Short mmCIF file of C-alpha atoms in Angstrom, two decimals:
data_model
loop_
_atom_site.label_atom_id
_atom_site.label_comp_id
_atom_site.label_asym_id
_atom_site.label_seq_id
_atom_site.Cartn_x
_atom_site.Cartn_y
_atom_site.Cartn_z
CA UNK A 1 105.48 84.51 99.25
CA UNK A 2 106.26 87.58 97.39
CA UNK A 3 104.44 89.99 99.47
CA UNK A 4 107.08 89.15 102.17
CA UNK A 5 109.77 90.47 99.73
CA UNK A 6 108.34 93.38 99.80
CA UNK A 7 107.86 94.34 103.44
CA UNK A 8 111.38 93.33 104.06
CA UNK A 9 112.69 95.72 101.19
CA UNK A 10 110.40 98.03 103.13
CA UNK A 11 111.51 97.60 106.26
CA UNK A 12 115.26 97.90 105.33
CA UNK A 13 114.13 101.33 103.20
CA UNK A 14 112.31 102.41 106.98
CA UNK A 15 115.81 101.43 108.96
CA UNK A 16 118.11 102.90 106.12
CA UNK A 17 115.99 106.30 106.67
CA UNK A 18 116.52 105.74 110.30
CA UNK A 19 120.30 105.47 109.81
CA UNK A 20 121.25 108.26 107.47
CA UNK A 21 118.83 110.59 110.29
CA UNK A 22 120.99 109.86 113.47
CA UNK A 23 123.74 109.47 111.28
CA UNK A 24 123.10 113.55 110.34
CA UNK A 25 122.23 113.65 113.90
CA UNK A 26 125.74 112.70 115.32
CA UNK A 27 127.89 114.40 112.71
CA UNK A 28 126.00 118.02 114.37
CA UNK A 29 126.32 116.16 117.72
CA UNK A 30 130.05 116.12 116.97
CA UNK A 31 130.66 119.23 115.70
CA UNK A 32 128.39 121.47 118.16
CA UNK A 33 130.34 119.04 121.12
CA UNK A 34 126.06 118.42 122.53
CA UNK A 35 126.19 116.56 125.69
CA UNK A 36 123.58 114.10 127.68
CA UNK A 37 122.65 116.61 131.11
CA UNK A 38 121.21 113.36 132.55
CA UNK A 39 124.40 111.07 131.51
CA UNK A 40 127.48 113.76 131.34
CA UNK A 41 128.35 112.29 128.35
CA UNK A 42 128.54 113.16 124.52
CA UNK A 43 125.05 112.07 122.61
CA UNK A 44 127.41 111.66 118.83
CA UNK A 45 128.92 108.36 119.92
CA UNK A 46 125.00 107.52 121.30
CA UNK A 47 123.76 108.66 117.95
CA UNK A 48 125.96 106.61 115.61
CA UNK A 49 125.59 104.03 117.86
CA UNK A 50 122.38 104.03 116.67
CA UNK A 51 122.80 104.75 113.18
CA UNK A 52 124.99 101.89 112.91
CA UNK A 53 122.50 99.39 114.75
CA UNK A 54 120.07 100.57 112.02
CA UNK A 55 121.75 100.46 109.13
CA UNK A 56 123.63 96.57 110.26
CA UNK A 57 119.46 95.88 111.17
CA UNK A 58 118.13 97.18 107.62
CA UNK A 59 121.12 95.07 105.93
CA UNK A 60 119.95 91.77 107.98
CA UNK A 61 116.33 92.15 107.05
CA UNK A 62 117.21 92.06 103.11
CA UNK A 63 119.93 89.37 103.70
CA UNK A 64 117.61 87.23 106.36
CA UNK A 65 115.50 84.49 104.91
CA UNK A 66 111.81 85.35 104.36
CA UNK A 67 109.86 81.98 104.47
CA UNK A 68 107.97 81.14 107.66
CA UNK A 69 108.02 78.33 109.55
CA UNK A 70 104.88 76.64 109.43
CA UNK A 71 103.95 73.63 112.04
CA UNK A 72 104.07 70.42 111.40
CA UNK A 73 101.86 68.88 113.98
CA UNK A 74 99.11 70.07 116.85
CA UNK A 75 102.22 69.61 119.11
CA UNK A 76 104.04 71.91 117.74
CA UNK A 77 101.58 74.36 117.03
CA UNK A 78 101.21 74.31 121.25
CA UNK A 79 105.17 75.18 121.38
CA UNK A 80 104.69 77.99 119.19
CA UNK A 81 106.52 76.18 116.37
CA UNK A 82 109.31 75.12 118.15
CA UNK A 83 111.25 71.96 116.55
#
């Protein structure tokens, strides 16, 4: 349907945001040298690690395929629409 077109493009726009904001995020990490008290260790490589699991997400929700699976049989329904 096209309606799921459109929350996909929405949800990659949502994770792209999400990516370019830690991405900010660790370039001051990096630059002010800010460290995890809790962990001892520096928050920029924690940062892009998330603004590259974001942005690699946002990509795979305009690549993935938007059609749902719909059961064949009361069977599979049961499964949760397992083949």
């Amino acid at each position: 349907l096209w309606w799921h077109h459109i929350i996909a493009i929405a949800v990659a726009c949502t994770l792209f945001l999400i990516s370019y904001q830690y991405g900010l995020a660790a370039i001051e990490a990096v630059e002010i040298r800010e460290i995890s008290l809790e962990l001892s260790i520096p928050r920029g490589y924690i940062y892009w690690f998330i603004s590259v699991s974001a942005a690699l997400s946002g990509l795979l929700a305009l690549l993935g395929k938007h059609q749902p699976h719909h059961p064949h049989n009361a069977q599979e329904m049961i499964d949760g629409g397992a083949a």
